[in-house]
């Protein structure tokens, strides 16, 4: 009987996902339980973090979170969230699924915000760090910022 050593295949790096597909499902909120909990109770924080990354640090997490909070009080946060979901899809060439961006935010803002947050993390950006800290981390590691063409980051 020969001994056979099997080498399990290593998981691909987080940034290696099929192009043009979401790396995580809309209902996979519990893939990141801490973010899910935070988003359930204070979606403005998650939105602000996502928006700061998508705006490449041109607007702060606090400002974006405050705008989202204000928009939620007049019943329009879903519209604002849909704009940023569209922006994320544009950066990562993702399909508009399961339906229109504004409708996803209107029907389930918590699930959509959690998915967007996870998508950024899975593509190499940690929204909890903020834009500048991510840029510094990418520079330290010798990486190109994901979804940002060279020369566009601050």
PDB file of C-alpha atoms in Angstrom:
ATOM      1  CA  UNK A   1       0.000   0.000   0.000  1.00  0.00           C
ATOM      2  CA  UNK A   2       1.608   3.245  -1.101  1.00  0.00           C
ATOM      3  CA  UNK A   3       1.257   6.362   0.885  1.00  0.00           C
ATOM      4  CA  UNK A   4      -0.236   9.122  -1.155  1.00  0.00           C
ATOM      5  CA  UNK A   5       0.013  12.715  -0.072  1.00  0.00           C
ATOM      6  CA  UNK A   6      -2.670  14.962  -1.438  1.00  0.00           C
ATOM      7  CA  UNK A   7      -2.104  18.677  -1.475  1.00  0.00           C
ATOM      8  CA  UNK A   8      -5.352  20.488  -1.133  1.00  0.00           C
ATOM      9  CA  UNK A   9      -5.728  23.332  -3.577  1.00  0.00           C
ATOM     10  CA  UNK A  10      -5.041  26.672  -2.005  1.00  0.00           C
ATOM     11  CA  UNK A  11      -7.936  29.102  -2.010  1.00  0.00           C
ATOM     12  CA  UNK A  12      -7.499  31.917  -4.514  1.00  0.00           C
ATOM     13  CA  UNK A  13      -6.450  35.289  -3.119  1.00  0.00           C
ATOM     14  CA  UNK A  14      -9.435  37.438  -2.095  1.00  0.00           C
ATOM     15  CA  UNK A  15      -9.103  39.604  -5.196  1.00  0.00           C
ATOM     16  CA  UNK A  16      -9.386  36.620  -7.561  1.00  0.00           C
ATOM     17  CA  UNK A  17     -13.090  36.304  -8.278  1.00  0.00           C
ATOM     18  CA  UNK A  18     -14.825  35.620 -11.565  1.00  0.00           C
ATOM     19  CA  UNK A  19     -15.015  38.893 -13.429  1.00  0.00           C
ATOM     20  CA  UNK A  20     -18.479  40.270 -13.860  1.00  0.00           C
ATOM     21  CA  UNK A  21     -19.999  38.351 -10.933  1.00  0.00           C
ATOM     22  CA  UNK A  22     -20.748  39.266  -7.351  1.00  0.00           C
ATOM     23  CA  UNK A  23     -18.392  37.381  -5.025  1.00  0.00           C
ATOM     24  CA  UNK A  24     -21.097  37.126  -2.382  1.00  0.00           C
ATOM     25  CA  UNK A  25     -24.867  36.811  -2.454  1.00  0.00           C
ATOM     26  CA  UNK A  26     -27.395  39.417  -1.396  1.00  0.00           C
ATOM     27  CA  UNK A  27     -28.639  37.149   1.419  1.00  0.00           C
ATOM     28  CA  UNK A  28     -25.211  36.161   2.735  1.00  0.00           C
ATOM     29  CA  UNK A  29     -25.271  38.818   5.456  1.00  0.00           C
ATOM     30  CA  UNK A  30     -24.002  36.422   8.113  1.00  0.00           C
ATOM     31  CA  UNK A  31     -20.779  35.798   6.184  1.00  0.00           C
ATOM     32  CA  UNK A  32     -19.592  38.840   8.157  1.00  0.00           C
ATOM     33  CA  UNK A  33     -21.654  38.754  11.374  1.00  0.00           C
ATOM     34  CA  UNK A  34     -20.131  41.866  12.951  1.00  0.00           C
ATOM     35  CA  UNK A  35     -20.867  43.980   9.886  1.00  0.00           C
ATOM     36  CA  UNK A  36     -24.353  42.479   9.645  1.00  0.00           C
ATOM     37  CA  UNK A  37     -25.108  43.448  13.227  1.00  0.00           C
ATOM     38  CA  UNK A  38     -23.685  46.940  12.794  1.00  0.00           C
ATOM     39  CA  UNK A  39     -25.673  47.440   9.586  1.00  0.00           C
ATOM     40  CA  UNK A  40     -28.905  46.227  11.177  1.00  0.00           C
ATOM     41  CA  UNK A  41     -28.687  48.784  13.966  1.00  0.00           C
ATOM     42  CA  UNK A  42     -26.840  51.627  12.242  1.00  0.00           C
ATOM     43  CA  UNK A  43     -26.858  51.335   8.443  1.00  0.00           C
ATOM     44  CA  UNK A  44     -25.540  54.889   8.121  1.00  0.00           C
ATOM     45  CA  UNK A  45     -22.112  53.735   9.368  1.00  0.00           C
ATOM     46  CA  UNK A  46     -21.841  50.922   6.831  1.00  0.00           C
ATOM     47  CA  UNK A  47     -23.076  53.206   4.076  1.00  0.00           C
ATOM     48  CA  UNK A  48     -20.543  55.884   5.046  1.00  0.00           C
ATOM     49  CA  UNK A  49     -17.697  53.388   5.006  1.00  0.00           C
ATOM     50  CA  UNK A  50     -18.665  52.029   1.589  1.00  0.00           C
ATOM     51  CA  UNK A  51     -19.209  55.506   0.143  1.00  0.00           C
ATOM     52  CA  UNK A  52     -15.829  56.782   1.378  1.00  0.00           C
ATOM     53  CA  UNK A  53     -14.065  53.967  -0.478  1.00  0.00           C
ATOM     54  CA  UNK A  54     -16.135  54.437  -3.633  1.00  0.00           C
ATOM     55  CA  UNK A  55     -15.512  58.202  -3.551  1.00  0.00           C
ATOM     56  CA  UNK A  56     -11.774  57.491  -3.176  1.00  0.00           C
ATOM     57  CA  UNK A  57     -11.635  59.477   0.047  1.00  0.00           C
ATOM     58  CA  UNK A  58     -13.061  62.662  -1.478  1.00  0.00           C
ATOM     59  CA  UNK A  59     -15.901  62.540   1.041  1.00  0.00           C
ATOM     60  CA  UNK A  60     -15.567  61.213   4.563  1.00  0.00           C
ATOM     61  CA  UNK A  61     -17.359  58.307   6.135  1.00  0.00           C
ATOM     62  CA  UNK A  62     -18.906  60.685   8.659  1.00  0.00           C
ATOM     63  CA  UNK A  63     -20.284  63.055   6.042  1.00  0.00           C
ATOM     64  CA  UNK A  64     -21.680  60.251   3.895  1.00  0.00           C
ATOM     65  CA  UNK A  65     -23.193  58.549   6.938  1.00  0.00           C
ATOM     66  CA  UNK A  66     -24.808  61.807   8.024  1.00  0.00           C
ATOM     67  CA  UNK A  67     -26.280  62.400   4.568  1.00  0.00           C
ATOM     68  CA  UNK A  68     -27.617  58.830   4.511  1.00  0.00           C
ATOM     69  CA  UNK A  69     -29.096  59.314   7.987  1.00  0.00           C
ATOM     70  CA  UNK A  70     -30.791  62.556   6.914  1.00  0.00           C
ATOM     71  CA  UNK A  71     -32.083  60.971   3.705  1.00  0.00           C
ATOM     72  CA  UNK A  72     -33.524  58.088   5.721  1.00  0.00           C
ATOM     73  CA  UNK A  73     -35.596  60.539   7.745  1.00  0.00           C
ATOM     74  CA  UNK A  74     -37.261  61.840   4.602  1.00  0.00           C
ATOM     75  CA  UNK A  75     -37.637  58.339   3.170  1.00  0.00           C
ATOM     76  CA  UNK A  76     -35.010  58.634   0.427  1.00  0.00           C
ATOM     77  CA  UNK A  77     -32.025  56.680   1.744  1.00  0.00           C
ATOM     78  CA  UNK A  78     -32.857  53.850  -0.673  1.00  0.00           C
ATOM     79  CA  UNK A  79     -32.359  56.229  -3.594  1.00  0.00           C
ATOM     80  CA  UNK A  80     -29.001  57.457  -2.278  1.00  0.00           C
ATOM     81  CA  UNK A  81     -27.929  53.881  -1.556  1.00  0.00           C
ATOM     82  CA  UNK A  82     -28.895  52.850  -5.084  1.00  0.00           C
ATOM     83  CA  UNK A  83     -26.604  55.516  -6.545  1.00  0.00           C
ATOM     84  CA  UNK A  84     -23.626  54.102  -4.667  1.00  0.00           C
ATOM     85  CA  UNK A  85     -24.549  50.514  -5.517  1.00  0.00           C
ATOM     86  CA  UNK A  86     -24.470  51.556  -9.180  1.00  0.00           C
ATOM     87  CA  UNK A  87     -21.082  53.170  -8.616  1.00  0.00           C
ATOM     88  CA  UNK A  88     -19.722  49.965  -7.056  1.00  0.00           C
ATOM     89  CA  UNK A  89     -21.064  47.887  -9.936  1.00  0.00           C
ATOM     90  CA  UNK A  90     -19.405  50.255 -12.389  1.00  0.00           C
ATOM     91  CA  UNK A  91     -16.003  49.961 -10.683  1.00  0.00           C
ATOM     92  CA  UNK A  92     -16.161  46.178 -10.514  1.00  0.00           C
ATOM     93  CA  UNK A  93     -18.169  45.465 -13.698  1.00  0.00           C
ATOM     94  CA  UNK A  94     -20.886  43.670 -11.741  1.00  0.00           C
ATOM     95  CA  UNK A  95     -24.353  42.831 -13.060  1.00  0.00           C
ATOM     96  CA  UNK A  96     -27.425  44.682 -11.839  1.00  0.00           C
ATOM     97  CA  UNK A  97     -28.863  41.757  -9.904  1.00  0.00           C
ATOM     98  CA  UNK A  98     -31.189  40.644  -8.457  1.00  0.00           C
ATOM     99  CA  UNK A  99     -32.988  43.782  -9.730  1.00  0.00           C
ATOM    100  CA  UNK A 100     -32.432  47.518 -10.211  1.00  0.00           C
ATOM    101  CA  UNK A 101     -29.992  49.042  -7.718  1.00  0.00           C
ATOM    102  CA  UNK A 102     -32.513  51.450  -6.231  1.00  0.00           C
ATOM    103  CA  UNK A 103     -35.038  48.635  -5.853  1.00  0.00           C
ATOM    104  CA  UNK A 104     -32.526  46.421  -4.029  1.00  0.00           C
ATOM    105  CA  UNK A 105     -31.917  49.249  -1.559  1.00  0.00           C
ATOM    106  CA  UNK A 106     -35.629  50.012  -1.292  1.00  0.00           C
ATOM    107  CA  UNK A 107     -36.613  46.396  -0.536  1.00  0.00           C
ATOM    108  CA  UNK A 108     -33.675  45.372   1.636  1.00  0.00           C
ATOM    109  CA  UNK A 109     -31.207  48.118   2.446  1.00  0.00           C
ATOM    110  CA  UNK A 110     -29.476  46.063   5.158  1.00  0.00           C
ATOM    111  CA  UNK A 111     -28.799  43.120   2.847  1.00  0.00           C
ATOM    112  CA  UNK A 112     -27.602  45.364   0.023  1.00  0.00           C
ATOM    113  CA  UNK A 113     -25.285  47.396   2.265  1.00  0.00           C
ATOM    114  CA  UNK A 114     -23.831  44.215   3.761  1.00  0.00           C
ATOM    115  CA  UNK A 115     -23.267  42.773   0.284  1.00  0.00           C
ATOM    116  CA  UNK A 116     -21.552  45.949  -0.934  1.00  0.00           C
ATOM    117  CA  UNK A 117     -19.316  46.033   2.150  1.00  0.00           C
ATOM    118  CA  UNK A 118     -18.333  42.372   1.669  1.00  0.00           C
ATOM    119  CA  UNK A 119     -17.722  42.944  -2.032  1.00  0.00           C
ATOM    120  CA  UNK A 120     -15.244  45.730  -1.293  1.00  0.00           C
ATOM    121  CA  UNK A 121     -13.485  43.544   1.293  1.00  0.00           C
ATOM    122  CA  UNK A 122     -13.348  40.619  -1.120  1.00  0.00           C
ATOM    123  CA  UNK A 123     -11.713  42.856  -3.707  1.00  0.00           C
ATOM    124  CA  UNK A 124      -8.988  44.053  -1.361  1.00  0.00           C
ATOM    125  CA  UNK A 125     -10.426  47.174   0.296  1.00  0.00           C
ATOM    126  CA  UNK A 126     -11.336  47.206   3.976  1.00  0.00           C
ATOM    127  CA  UNK A 127     -14.086  49.830   4.333  1.00  0.00           C
ATOM    128  CA  UNK A 128     -13.651  49.928   8.125  1.00  0.00           C
ATOM    129  CA  UNK A 129     -10.156  51.401   7.666  1.00  0.00           C
ATOM    130  CA  UNK A 130     -11.188  54.300   5.450  1.00  0.00           C
ATOM    131  CA  UNK A 131      -9.716  55.311   2.123  1.00  0.00           C
ATOM    132  CA  UNK A 132      -6.387  56.758   3.267  1.00  0.00           C
ATOM    133  CA  UNK A 133      -5.491  53.804   5.482  1.00  0.00           C
ATOM    134  CA  UNK A 134      -6.313  51.434   2.611  1.00  0.00           C
ATOM    135  CA  UNK A 135      -4.076  53.404   0.227  1.00  0.00           C
ATOM    136  CA  UNK A 136      -1.243  53.291   2.776  1.00  0.00           C
ATOM    137  CA  UNK A 137      -1.728  49.539   3.210  1.00  0.00           C
ATOM    138  CA  UNK A 138      -1.740  48.967  -0.557  1.00  0.00           C
ATOM    139  CA  UNK A 139       1.418  51.066  -0.934  1.00  0.00           C
ATOM    140  CA  UNK A 140       3.169  49.138   1.884  1.00  0.00           C
ATOM    141  CA  UNK A 141       2.249  45.854   0.238  1.00  0.00           C
ATOM    142  CA  UNK A 142       3.187  47.092  -3.235  1.00  0.00           C
ATOM    143  CA  UNK A 143      -0.337  46.612  -4.569  1.00  0.00           C
ATOM    144  CA  UNK A 144      -2.342  48.649  -7.021  1.00  0.00           C
ATOM    145  CA  UNK A 145      -5.540  49.925  -5.469  1.00  0.00           C
ATOM    146  CA  UNK A 146      -8.390  47.727  -6.691  1.00  0.00           C
ATOM    147  CA  UNK A 147     -10.963  49.239  -9.049  1.00  0.00           C
ATOM    148  CA  UNK A 148      -8.989  52.469  -9.257  1.00  0.00           C
ATOM    149  CA  UNK A 149      -6.943  53.341 -12.295  1.00  0.00           C
ATOM    150  CA  UNK A 150      -3.428  54.518 -11.491  1.00  0.00           C
ATOM    151  CA  UNK A 151      -3.050  58.169 -10.641  1.00  0.00           C
ATOM    152  CA  UNK A 152      -6.624  58.528  -9.407  1.00  0.00           C
ATOM    153  CA  UNK A 153      -6.038  57.788  -5.738  1.00  0.00           C
ATOM    154  CA  UNK A 154      -5.087  60.561  -3.350  1.00  0.00           C
TER     155      UNK A 154
END
